[in-house]
Short mmCIF file of C-alpha atoms (C1' of nucleotides) in Angstrom, two decimals:
data_model
loop_
_atom_site.label_atom_id
_atom_site.label_comp_id
_atom_site.label_asym_id
_atom_site.label_seq_id
_atom_site.Cartn_x
_atom_site.Cartn_y
_atom_site.Cartn_z
CA MET A 18 -24.58 -23.78 -6.10
CA ARG A 19 -23.60 -22.51 -9.51
CA SER A 20 -25.14 -19.12 -10.14
CA GLU A 21 -25.68 -17.13 -13.30
CA ILE A 22 -23.17 -14.37 -13.02
CA SER A 23 -21.73 -12.37 -15.87
CA VAL A 24 -18.20 -11.08 -15.67
CA THR A 25 -16.99 -7.86 -17.19
CA VAL A 26 -13.82 -5.84 -16.98
CA ASP A 27 -13.88 -2.08 -16.74
CA ILE A 28 -10.79 -0.03 -17.31
CA VAL A 29 -10.07 3.38 -15.88
CA ILE A 30 -7.68 5.01 -18.33
CA PHE A 31 -5.73 7.91 -16.89
CA THR A 32 -3.67 10.40 -18.81
CA LEU A 33 -2.22 13.87 -18.44
CA ARG A 34 -3.83 16.32 -20.81
CA GLU A 35 -4.14 20.08 -20.77
CA SER A 36 -2.25 20.26 -17.48
CA ASP A 37 -4.94 18.12 -15.99
CA LEU A 38 -5.45 14.53 -14.91
CA GLN A 39 -8.08 13.06 -17.17
CA VAL A 40 -9.88 9.76 -17.68
CA LEU A 41 -11.44 8.34 -20.78
CA LEU A 42 -15.20 7.95 -20.53
CA VAL A 43 -17.68 6.64 -23.07
CA LYS A 44 -21.26 7.73 -23.52
CA ARG A 45 -23.72 4.87 -23.35
CA LYS A 46 -25.95 4.39 -26.40
CA HIS A 47 -28.35 1.88 -24.87
CA ALA A 48 -30.31 1.25 -21.71
CA PRO A 49 -29.65 1.01 -18.89
CA PHE A 50 -28.19 4.43 -18.21
CA GLU A 51 -28.58 5.49 -21.85
CA GLY A 52 -26.81 8.77 -22.46
CA ARG A 53 -24.82 8.56 -19.25
CA TRP A 54 -21.05 8.52 -19.17
CA ALA A 55 -19.37 5.30 -18.17
CA ILE A 56 -15.95 3.77 -17.74
CA PRO A 57 -15.12 1.69 -20.82
CA GLY A 58 -15.44 -2.03 -20.38
CA GLY A 59 -16.97 -5.20 -21.67
CA TYR A 60 -17.48 -8.90 -21.20
CA VAL A 61 -14.56 -11.20 -20.70
CA ASN A 62 -14.11 -13.75 -23.45
CA ALA A 63 -14.02 -17.39 -22.49
CA ASP A 64 -10.42 -17.92 -23.48
CA GLU A 65 -8.72 -14.72 -22.38
CA SER A 66 -7.33 -13.78 -19.01
CA LEU A 67 -8.82 -10.87 -17.11
CA GLU A 68 -5.77 -8.77 -17.76
CA ASP A 69 -5.88 -9.59 -21.47
CA ALA A 70 -9.51 -8.55 -21.51
CA ALA A 71 -8.61 -5.25 -19.89
CA ALA A 72 -5.77 -4.71 -22.36
CA ARG A 73 -8.12 -5.51 -25.23
CA GLU A 74 -10.68 -2.98 -24.03
CA LEU A 75 -7.94 -0.42 -23.66
CA PHE A 76 -6.72 -1.07 -27.18
CA GLU A 77 -10.21 -0.88 -28.64
CA GLU A 78 -10.71 2.52 -27.08
CA THR A 79 -7.33 4.12 -27.53
CA HIS A 80 -5.21 1.93 -29.86
CA VAL A 81 -2.61 2.02 -27.17
CA GLU A 82 -0.70 -1.09 -26.13
CA ASP A 83 2.09 -1.97 -23.76
CA VAL A 84 1.29 0.50 -21.04
CA HIS A 85 0.95 0.08 -17.33
CA ILE A 86 -2.19 -1.86 -16.43
CA GLU A 87 -3.05 -3.14 -13.00
CA GLN A 88 -6.01 -4.73 -11.35
CA LEU A 89 -7.85 -2.38 -9.05
CA TYR A 90 -10.73 -4.14 -7.33
CA THR A 91 -13.68 -6.35 -8.12
CA PHE A 92 -17.10 -4.81 -7.70
CA GLY A 93 -19.93 -7.25 -7.23
CA GLU A 94 -22.93 -5.83 -5.42
CA PRO A 95 -25.99 -7.83 -6.50
CA LYS A 96 -27.93 -4.77 -7.71
CA ARG A 97 -25.15 -2.85 -9.37
CA ASP A 98 -26.48 -3.66 -12.84
CA PRO A 99 -30.27 -3.53 -13.21
CA ARG A 100 -30.19 -6.18 -15.97
CA GLY A 101 -28.96 -8.95 -13.74
CA ARG A 102 -26.02 -10.16 -11.78
CA VAL A 103 -22.86 -8.69 -13.25
CA ILE A 104 -19.59 -8.42 -11.44
CA THR A 105 -16.84 -6.31 -12.85
CA VAL A 106 -13.14 -6.60 -12.36
CA ALA A 107 -11.87 -3.04 -12.54
CA TYR A 108 -8.42 -2.22 -13.87
CA PHE A 109 -6.59 1.01 -14.29
CA ALA A 110 -4.18 2.03 -17.01
CA LEU A 111 -1.74 4.89 -17.34
CA VAL A 112 -1.14 6.15 -20.86
CA PRO A 113 1.48 8.67 -21.90
CA ALA A 114 0.04 12.02 -22.78
CA PRO A 115 0.75 12.50 -26.50
CA LEU A 116 -0.45 9.10 -27.65
CA ALA A 117 -3.58 9.39 -25.62
CA VAL A 118 -4.48 12.81 -26.93
CA GLU A 119 -4.45 11.69 -30.53
CA ALA A 120 -6.36 8.53 -29.99
CA GLY A 121 -9.10 9.60 -27.65
CA ASP A 122 -10.27 12.69 -29.44
CA ASP A 123 -11.74 11.23 -32.61
CA ALA A 124 -14.61 9.23 -31.14
CA ALA A 125 -17.76 11.27 -30.66
CA ASP A 126 -18.96 9.11 -27.81
CA ALA A 127 -15.63 8.87 -26.06
CA GLN A 128 -14.10 11.82 -24.28
CA TRP A 129 -11.34 12.66 -21.90
CA LYS A 130 -12.81 14.12 -18.73
CA SER A 131 -11.02 15.84 -15.90
CA VAL A 132 -11.04 13.79 -12.74
CA TYR A 133 -11.76 17.05 -10.97
CA ARG A 134 -15.05 17.60 -12.84
CA LEU A 135 -16.71 14.24 -13.30
CA PRO A 136 -20.32 13.74 -14.33
CA VAL A 137 -22.72 11.46 -12.52
CA MET A 138 -21.95 8.17 -14.21
CA ALA A 139 -23.68 4.90 -15.03
CA PHE A 140 -23.76 1.97 -12.59
CA ASP A 141 -21.34 2.31 -9.69
CA HIS A 142 -18.76 3.94 -11.89
CA ASN A 143 -18.33 7.01 -9.73
CA GLN A 144 -17.33 4.73 -6.92
CA ILE A 145 -14.90 2.86 -9.15
CA LEU A 146 -13.32 6.09 -10.28
CA ASP A 147 -12.98 7.41 -6.75
CA TYR A 148 -11.20 4.27 -5.82
CA ALA A 149 -8.94 4.35 -8.86
CA LEU A 150 -7.92 7.91 -8.17
CA LYS A 151 -7.17 7.16 -4.56
CA ARG A 152 -5.04 4.22 -5.60
CA LEU A 153 -3.18 6.19 -8.24
CA ARG A 154 -2.28 8.92 -5.77
CA TYR A 155 -1.30 6.45 -3.18
CA LYS A 156 0.94 4.51 -5.52
CA LEU A 157 2.57 7.64 -6.79
CA GLU A 158 3.89 8.23 -3.32
CA TYR A 159 5.66 4.96 -2.83
CA SER A 160 6.29 3.57 -6.27
CA ALA A 161 7.68 4.65 -9.57
CA VAL A 162 4.38 4.28 -11.39
CA GLY A 163 4.20 8.01 -12.20
CA PHE A 164 6.71 7.68 -15.03
CA GLN A 165 4.12 5.72 -16.95
CA LEU A 166 2.22 8.93 -17.55
CA LEU A 167 5.12 10.50 -19.43
CA THR A 168 6.77 9.96 -22.77
CA PRO A 169 9.90 7.77 -22.71
CA GLU A 170 12.12 10.84 -22.47
CA PHE A 171 11.22 13.67 -20.18
CA THR A 172 12.71 16.49 -18.17
CA LEU A 173 12.65 16.74 -14.41
CA SER A 174 10.25 19.63 -14.74
CA ASP A 175 7.88 17.46 -16.79
CA LEU A 176 8.03 14.84 -14.10
CA GLN A 177 7.46 17.29 -11.29
CA GLN A 178 4.51 18.77 -13.13
CA ALA A 179 3.04 15.29 -13.56
CA TYR A 180 3.31 14.66 -9.86
CA GLU A 181 1.78 18.02 -9.05
CA ILE A 182 -1.16 17.44 -11.33
CA VAL A 183 -1.94 14.01 -10.00
CA LEU A 184 -1.44 14.84 -6.36
CA GLY A 185 -3.12 18.20 -6.69
CA GLU A 186 -0.48 20.11 -4.76
CA GLN A 187 2.69 22.11 -5.34
CA LEU A 188 6.06 20.49 -4.66
CA ASP A 189 9.42 21.99 -3.82
CA LYS A 190 11.73 21.80 -6.81
CA ARG A 191 14.96 21.14 -4.98
CA ASN A 192 13.54 18.47 -2.71
CA PHE A 193 11.74 16.83 -5.59
CA ARG A 194 14.87 16.59 -7.70
CA ARG A 195 17.04 15.38 -4.89
CA ARG A 196 14.68 12.58 -3.97
CA ILE A 197 13.97 11.43 -7.49
CA LEU A 198 17.66 11.38 -8.29
CA GLN A 199 18.72 9.61 -5.15
CA ALA A 200 16.04 7.00 -5.69
CA ALA A 201 18.03 6.26 -8.85
CA VAL A 202 15.01 5.30 -10.90
CA ILE A 203 15.87 7.57 -13.82
CA GLU A 204 19.03 8.28 -15.77
CA PRO A 205 20.00 11.11 -18.10
CA THR A 206 19.89 10.32 -21.81
CA GLY A 207 22.61 12.86 -22.49
CA ALA A 208 20.32 14.90 -24.72
CA HIS A 209 18.68 18.20 -23.93
CA ARG A 210 15.43 19.84 -24.86
CA ALA A 211 15.02 23.56 -25.45
CA HIS A 212 11.93 25.68 -25.85
CA GLU A 213 12.39 28.84 -23.90
CA GLY A 214 14.95 29.57 -21.28
CA ARG A 215 17.80 27.25 -20.45
CA PRO A 216 17.60 23.84 -22.17
CA ALA A 217 16.66 20.98 -19.87
CA ARG A 218 18.39 17.64 -19.51
CA LEU A 219 16.34 14.70 -20.73
CA TYR A 220 15.94 11.61 -18.62
CA ARG A 221 14.58 8.16 -19.14
CA PHE A 222 13.14 5.67 -16.70
CA ARG A 223 15.59 2.96 -15.75
CA GLU A 224 14.02 -0.37 -16.61
CA ASP A 225 16.20 -2.15 -14.10
CA ALA A 226 15.14 0.12 -11.25
CA VAL A 227 13.12 -1.27 -8.42
CA ALA A 228 9.71 0.09 -9.17
CA GLU A 229 8.33 -0.23 -5.72
CA VAL A 230 10.03 0.93 -2.60
CA LYS A 231 9.27 -0.24 0.87
CA ALA A 232 7.23 2.27 2.75
CA ARG A 233 8.22 3.45 6.17
CA ARG A 234 7.22 1.15 8.91
CA LEU A 235 4.83 2.78 11.25
CA PHE A 236 4.94 -0.12 13.59
CA PRO A 237 8.30 -1.74 14.13
CA MET B 8 -19.95 -11.51 -26.03
CA ARG B 9 -21.46 -13.04 -22.94
CA SER B 10 -19.31 -15.94 -21.84
CA GLU B 11 -19.92 -18.82 -19.51
CA ILE B 12 -17.86 -17.93 -16.50
CA SER B 13 -18.39 -19.21 -12.99
CA VAL B 14 -17.53 -17.03 -10.06
CA THR B 15 -16.25 -18.28 -6.76
CA VAL B 16 -14.82 -16.68 -3.67
CA ASP B 17 -11.87 -18.17 -1.85
CA ILE B 18 -10.93 -17.06 1.61
CA VAL B 19 -7.50 -17.20 3.15
CA ILE B 20 -8.08 -17.41 6.89
CA PHE B 21 -5.10 -16.44 9.00
CA THR B 22 -4.69 -16.96 12.68
CA LEU B 23 -1.97 -17.17 15.30
CA ARG B 24 -1.64 -20.65 16.74
CA GLU B 25 1.17 -22.43 18.50
CA SER B 26 3.39 -19.36 18.18
CA ASP B 27 2.99 -19.64 14.45
CA LEU B 28 1.10 -17.96 11.66
CA GLN B 29 -1.33 -20.48 10.27
CA VAL B 30 -4.00 -20.68 7.59
CA LEU B 31 -7.04 -22.88 7.40
CA LEU B 32 -6.91 -25.36 4.53
CA VAL B 33 -9.42 -27.99 3.49
CA LYS B 34 -8.68 -31.32 1.90
CA ARG B 35 -10.53 -31.85 -1.36
CA LYS B 36 -12.78 -34.91 -1.53
CA HIS B 37 -13.45 -34.84 -5.27
CA ALA B 38 -11.69 -34.32 -8.55
CA PRO B 39 -10.02 -32.24 -9.70
CA PHE B 40 -7.14 -32.23 -7.25
CA GLU B 41 -8.76 -34.89 -5.09
CA GLY B 42 -6.85 -35.28 -1.85
CA ARG B 43 -4.99 -32.02 -2.27
CA TRP B 44 -5.20 -29.18 0.19
CA ALA B 45 -7.01 -26.06 -0.89
CA ILE B 46 -8.08 -22.67 0.37
CA PRO B 47 -11.73 -22.83 1.44
CA GLY B 48 -14.17 -21.25 -0.98
CA GLY B 49 -17.29 -21.76 -3.02
CA TYR B 50 -19.67 -20.35 -5.55
CA VAL B 51 -21.21 -16.94 -5.07
CA ASN B 52 -24.97 -17.02 -4.68
CA ALA B 53 -27.03 -14.93 -7.05
CA ASP B 54 -28.32 -12.56 -4.41
CA GLU B 55 -25.33 -12.06 -2.15
CA SER B 56 -22.46 -9.64 -2.47
CA LEU B 57 -18.94 -10.95 -2.90
CA GLU B 58 -18.02 -9.93 0.60
CA ASP B 59 -21.12 -11.63 2.00
CA ALA B 60 -20.14 -14.77 0.15
CA ALA B 61 -16.66 -14.61 1.65
CA ALA B 62 -18.11 -14.06 5.11
CA ARG B 63 -20.47 -16.98 4.61
CA GLU B 64 -17.64 -19.30 3.61
CA LEU B 65 -15.68 -18.15 6.61
CA PHE B 66 -18.59 -18.84 8.92
CA GLU B 67 -19.21 -22.27 7.41
CA GLU B 68 -15.61 -23.24 8.06
CA THR B 69 -14.96 -21.65 11.42
CA HIS B 70 -18.26 -20.41 12.91
CA VAL B 71 -16.56 -17.09 13.30
CA GLU B 72 -18.29 -13.84 12.41
CA ASP B 73 -17.53 -10.16 12.57
CA VAL B 74 -13.83 -10.34 11.93
CA HIS B 75 -11.61 -8.45 9.56
CA ILE B 76 -12.24 -9.48 5.95
CA GLU B 77 -10.82 -7.76 2.93
CA GLN B 78 -10.70 -8.41 -0.76
CA LEU B 79 -7.31 -9.52 -1.94
CA TYR B 80 -7.26 -9.99 -5.68
CA THR B 81 -9.23 -11.67 -8.42
CA PHE B 82 -7.60 -14.61 -10.13
CA GLY B 83 -8.93 -15.44 -13.56
CA GLU B 84 -6.48 -17.28 -15.77
CA PRO B 85 -8.48 -19.28 -18.33
CA LYS B 86 -6.90 -22.61 -17.40
CA ARG B 87 -6.77 -22.25 -13.64
CA ASP B 88 -9.62 -24.74 -13.15
CA PRO B 89 -9.54 -27.79 -15.45
CA ARG B 90 -13.34 -28.10 -15.36
CA GLY B 91 -13.98 -24.85 -17.16
CA ARG B 92 -13.76 -21.13 -16.82
CA VAL B 93 -13.85 -20.19 -13.18
CA ILE B 94 -12.65 -16.94 -11.79
CA THR B 95 -12.20 -16.53 -8.09
CA VAL B 96 -12.32 -13.42 -6.01
CA ALA B 97 -9.88 -14.06 -3.18
CA TYR B 98 -10.39 -12.57 0.27
CA PHE B 99 -8.41 -12.79 3.42
CA ALA B 100 -9.63 -12.87 6.98
CA LEU B 101 -7.89 -12.47 10.31
CA VAL B 102 -9.37 -14.41 13.18
CA PRO B 103 -8.39 -14.09 16.83
CA ALA B 104 -6.39 -17.00 18.08
CA PRO B 105 -8.58 -18.66 20.75
CA LEU B 106 -11.80 -18.74 18.73
CA ALA B 107 -10.00 -20.08 15.73
CA VAL B 108 -8.28 -22.87 17.63
CA GLU B 109 -11.55 -24.30 18.90
CA ALA B 110 -13.39 -24.12 15.64
CA GLY B 111 -10.79 -25.35 13.20
CA ASP B 112 -9.60 -28.44 14.98
CA ASP B 113 -12.68 -30.64 14.88
CA ALA B 114 -13.05 -31.10 11.14
CA ALA B 115 -11.07 -34.02 9.79
CA ASP B 116 -10.71 -32.48 6.38
CA ALA B 117 -9.91 -28.98 7.58
CA GLN B 118 -6.64 -28.15 9.26
CA TRP B 119 -4.60 -25.20 10.31
CA LYS B 120 -1.30 -25.22 8.47
CA SER B 121 1.75 -23.13 9.10
CA VAL B 122 2.38 -20.60 6.37
CA TYR B 123 6.02 -21.56 6.70
CA ARG B 124 5.38 -25.19 5.75
CA LEU B 125 2.69 -25.25 3.11
CA PRO B 126 1.86 -28.26 0.94
CA VAL B 127 1.54 -28.12 -2.82
CA MET B 128 -2.07 -27.08 -3.16
CA ALA B 129 -4.92 -27.40 -5.63
CA PHE B 130 -5.47 -24.95 -8.48
CA ASP B 131 -3.42 -21.77 -8.20
CA HIS B 132 -3.85 -21.71 -4.46
CA ASN B 133 -0.15 -21.54 -3.65
CA GLN B 134 -0.03 -18.35 -5.65
CA ILE B 135 -3.05 -16.95 -3.84
CA LEU B 136 -1.52 -17.74 -0.48
CA ASP B 137 1.80 -16.17 -1.39
CA TYR B 138 -0.01 -13.05 -2.34
CA ALA B 139 -2.14 -13.03 0.80
CA LEU B 140 0.89 -13.41 3.02
CA LYS B 141 2.71 -10.63 1.25
CA ARG B 142 -0.28 -8.37 1.67
CA LEU B 143 -0.72 -9.22 5.34
CA ARG B 144 2.89 -8.40 6.11
CA TYR B 145 2.75 -5.26 4.14
CA LYS B 146 -0.40 -4.04 5.83
CA LEU B 147 0.94 -4.84 9.25
CA GLU B 148 3.63 -2.27 8.70
CA TYR B 149 1.45 0.67 7.90
CA SER B 150 -1.95 -0.12 9.36
CA ALA B 151 -3.47 -1.32 12.57
CA VAL B 152 -4.74 -4.55 11.06
CA GLY B 153 -2.54 -6.67 13.33
CA PHE B 154 -4.85 -6.20 16.30
CA GLN B 155 -7.42 -8.29 14.49
CA LEU B 156 -5.33 -11.37 15.22
CA LEU B 157 -5.63 -10.91 18.97
CA THR B 158 -8.41 -11.25 21.49
CA PRO B 159 -10.21 -8.02 22.41
CA GLU B 160 -7.94 -7.56 25.43
CA PHE B 161 -4.25 -8.20 25.14
CA THR B 162 -0.92 -7.23 26.62
CA LEU B 163 1.80 -5.36 24.81
CA SER B 164 3.88 -8.51 24.89
CA ASP B 165 1.06 -10.40 23.16
CA LEU B 166 0.95 -7.75 20.50
CA GLN B 167 4.67 -7.70 19.99
CA GLN B 168 4.72 -11.47 19.73
CA ALA B 169 1.98 -11.31 17.10
CA TYR B 170 4.00 -8.86 15.06
CA GLU B 171 7.12 -10.96 15.40
CA ILE B 172 5.36 -14.12 14.27
CA VAL B 173 3.79 -12.51 11.23
CA LEU B 174 6.82 -10.56 10.16
CA GLY B 175 9.19 -13.37 10.97
CA GLU B 176 11.72 -11.21 12.80
CA GLN B 177 12.57 -10.04 16.29
CA LEU B 178 11.59 -6.55 17.39
CA ASP B 179 13.01 -4.26 20.05
CA LYS B 180 10.68 -4.09 23.03
CA ARG B 181 11.20 -0.44 23.93
CA ASN B 182 10.91 0.84 20.41
CA PHE B 183 7.87 -1.32 19.76
CA ARG B 184 6.06 -0.07 22.84
CA ARG B 185 6.88 3.53 22.24
CA ARG B 186 5.63 3.47 18.69
CA ILE B 187 2.47 1.56 19.40
CA LEU B 188 1.62 3.82 22.28
CA GLN B 189 2.34 7.05 20.49
CA ALA B 190 0.29 5.91 17.53
CA ALA B 191 -2.55 5.99 20.08
CA VAL B 192 -4.41 3.06 18.56
CA ILE B 193 -4.77 1.19 21.84
CA GLU B 194 -5.79 2.14 25.36
CA PRO B 195 -5.35 0.42 28.71
CA THR B 196 -8.40 -1.32 30.10
CA GLY B 197 -7.17 -0.79 33.64
CA ALA B 198 -7.00 -4.51 34.30
CA HIS B 199 -3.92 -6.70 34.51
CA ARG B 200 -3.12 -10.26 33.65
CA ALA B 201 -0.73 -12.46 35.59
CA HIS B 202 0.76 -15.84 34.83
CA GLU B 203 4.35 -15.83 35.79
CA GLY B 204 6.47 -12.84 36.60
CA ARG B 205 5.15 -9.35 36.87
CA PRO B 206 1.50 -8.94 35.83
CA ALA B 207 0.99 -7.15 32.53
CA ARG B 208 -1.37 -4.30 31.78
CA LEU B 209 -4.21 -5.20 29.46
CA TYR B 210 -5.03 -3.05 26.48
CA ARG B 211 -7.83 -2.87 23.99
CA PHE B 212 -7.92 -1.55 20.44
CA ARG B 213 -9.44 1.90 20.19
CA GLU B 214 -12.36 1.68 17.81
CA ASP B 215 -12.12 5.38 17.03
CA ALA B 216 -8.46 5.16 16.06
CA VAL B 217 -7.41 5.79 12.52
CA ALA B 218 -6.70 2.32 11.31
CA GLU B 219 -4.52 3.28 8.44
CA VAL B 220 -1.69 5.72 8.57
CA LYS B 221 -0.19 7.46 5.65
CA ALA B 222 3.02 5.84 4.57
CA ARG B 223 6.14 7.85 4.06
CA ARG B 224 6.33 9.54 0.76
CA LEU B 225 9.23 8.32 -1.20
CA PHE B 226 8.66 10.89 -3.83
CA PRO B 227 7.63 14.28 -2.62
"C1'" DT C 5 15.30 -14.60 47.60
"C1'" DC C 6 14.97 -16.15 43.16
"C1'" DA C 7 12.89 -16.70 38.66
"C1'" DA C 8 10.25 -14.68 35.18
"C1'" DA C 9 8.25 -11.36 32.62
"C1'" DA C 10 6.90 -6.19 32.64
"C1'" DG C 11 8.22 -1.87 32.21
"C1'" DT C 12 11.13 2.33 31.28
"C1'" DG C 13 15.02 6.77 28.68
"C1'" DT C 14 18.78 8.39 26.30
"C1'" DT C 15 21.92 8.89 22.54
"C1'" DT C 16 22.99 8.89 17.83
"C1'" DG C 17 22.14 9.00 13.06
"C1'" DT C 18 19.32 9.55 9.06
"C1'" DG C 19 16.17 11.59 6.39
"C1'" DG C 20 12.36 15.22 5.59
"C1'" DT C 21 11.38 19.99 5.07
"C1'" DA C 22 11.98 24.73 4.34
"C1'" DC C 23 14.15 28.08 1.89
"C1'" DA C 24 16.86 31.77 -2.32
"C1'" DC C 25 20.03 32.41 -5.69
"C1'" DC C 26 22.91 31.65 -10.03
"C1'" DC C 27 23.02 29.50 -14.88
"C1'" DA C 28 22.29 28.78 -19.83
"C1'" DT C 29 19.94 29.85 -23.71
"C1'" DG C 30 16.97 32.51 -27.36
"C1'" DG C 31 15.13 36.60 -28.78
"C1'" DC D 17 20.79 42.45 -21.99
"C1'" DC D 18 16.63 40.61 -20.65
"C1'" DA D 19 13.17 37.14 -20.03
"C1'" DT D 20 12.45 32.38 -19.20
"C1'" DG D 21 12.82 28.24 -17.23
"C1'" DG D 22 16.88 24.97 -15.47
"C1'" DG D 23 19.67 23.85 -11.97
"C1'" DT D 24 21.91 23.80 -7.25
"C1'" DG D 25 23.12 23.47 -1.19
"C1'" DT D 26 22.38 24.13 3.66
"C1'" DA D 27 20.37 24.37 8.28
"C1'" DC D 28 17.01 22.62 11.30
"C1'" DC D 29 13.94 19.25 13.20
"C1'" DA D 30 11.60 14.94 13.89
"C1'" DC D 31 11.69 10.41 14.11
"C1'" DA D 32 13.98 5.63 13.79
"C1'" DA D 33 17.39 2.59 15.78
"C1'" DA D 34 20.43 0.83 19.15
"C1'" DC D 35 21.03 -0.29 23.67
"C1'" DA D 36 20.62 -2.27 29.67
"C1'" DC D 37 18.69 -1.96 33.90
"C1'" DT D 38 14.84 -1.71 37.46
"C1'" DT D 39 10.17 -3.31 39.01
"C1'" DT D 40 6.61 -6.40 40.34
"C1'" DT D 41 4.77 -10.52 41.32
"C1'" DG D 42 4.42 -15.83 42.55
"C1'" DA D 43 6.77 -19.77 43.98
#
DNA sequence: TCAAAAGTGTTTGTGGTACACCCATGG
DNA sequence: CCATGGGTGTACCACAAACACTTTTGA
C-alpha cells in the first residue's frame, strides 16, 4: 500500500553565542502555527539525499557550509502536521560561533534563541529540540564533536568554556586539560593569543584524531 | 517543493539461534532484486506511526509482539531504489530465542541468517544491517538491552552466553556475574533449572531497573 | 564416584576526582 | 607592582581485569 506521505528535513542549528548555547529558530509566516517559532526545515527535493537537503536548509538560513551535520531521528506521528501526513527527518548541525553570529542576526524572522529559554514551538518541535539537546550533551561526553562549536584555532580555556556552556556545569581546569591533552585530539599551533593576563597557547583540532572513543563497558 | 517520495519501514529482527546471532531475511519474489535476500519491510500506512508500521511488519513476519523495537536510522539516498524515490526508516527488534525459532522457520521465503555469514542483499540492505549490528553491540555495552534477547526467565550462564554471541568474544564468568548483579538490573525468581550438572538459579529482568546507564565521560 | 555446569574472592593496576599555587603578560 | 587569566602535580579512591577452586546435582 503506497501512501501519500510528504517528507521534510528539519535542522537544529546549535551555536555558542553570548556565553550561551543557542539554536536558530524561524518565525512562521503562514498557517498552521502562524507566528510561532519553529526549527528551520523544508521539503526534500526528488534528486537530493536527506543529508544534502539538511545541508541546503542550513545554508539557506545561515550561509554556512562544511560544518558538522548528523542525522538525529525521524519523527512521523500521523497527526504531527495538521495539513496531512508529513514525516520529518531531523538533523542537527554545530556551527562555529563567529560565523553564526554574523549570519543569523540579519533576518527579522530568524533568531538565535537560548536553549535554556525556549518558546512553545510549532508542530512537535519542542520534542525535537529536547532530543537534539540530549544527544548533543551525550555526544560531547564520549566524542570529539564539541570542537565543531569553536573556530579552527582556540585556547584550552575557550574549549573548557564551550563544554561548560553545553553541559551546564562547571569543570575542573586541571582535570579538563589533562584529559583533553591525553586524548590527543588537539595539537598546539605554536601561536598564542593575548587579551588580558598571560597569553594563551592556541590549539587546533587534529583531523587525523579518532573522533569517537569507546565508552566504558558497563557490562563486560 | 513537494516531491514524490515513498516512505517505507524496514525492520532488522535479531535473535539468538543455534548459538549464533541471526537476523530474519526474506527472499524477494519480484523485481527489482528478484531472488535476492532483503530485510523485511513495507510501506507505511497513512494513519499509522512509523513505530506502529515497524511493529506491524514484525508481527506479519514473526507473529511476535511486545518486544524491544527501536528506530535505527533513515536511509534516503536518491538512487537506493531503482523504481523511484523511496526513503526507508530502519528499525531493529530483538526477539527472544524460542518464540523466534518457531515462527521464522515455516516460511519458505523467510529465513534466519547468521550475521556472520550474510549474503549480498537487495538495495542498501547490507549497509543497514552493518549499522544495526554496530548499534546492537554498542548498546549492549552500556544498556540493559541484551535481556530482550532472552526468555523472561534465564540463568546467568544464559545471559553470559548471549553477550558472548553478540559481542563475538569470551567473557570472564566471575567478572560478568559481579557486574551484572551489582548493576541490579535482574533479580532471582527463586526457582532453579537443571539439565546437567548443578542446577542454576533463574533470574528475571527487573522492570523498574534503569535500562540505560551513563557511559564514562571521556571528556570531563 | 565421576562428569558437568554453577557458583564464589582476592589482588593488582588504571583511571577519575578533588584540590591550591606559581607564571607570564599588559597596564 | 598589580590585576588578570594561563598553566601545572599529587594523593586518594573506586572500579576493571586477571585469575582457580569448591559446590551441587544426575547418571
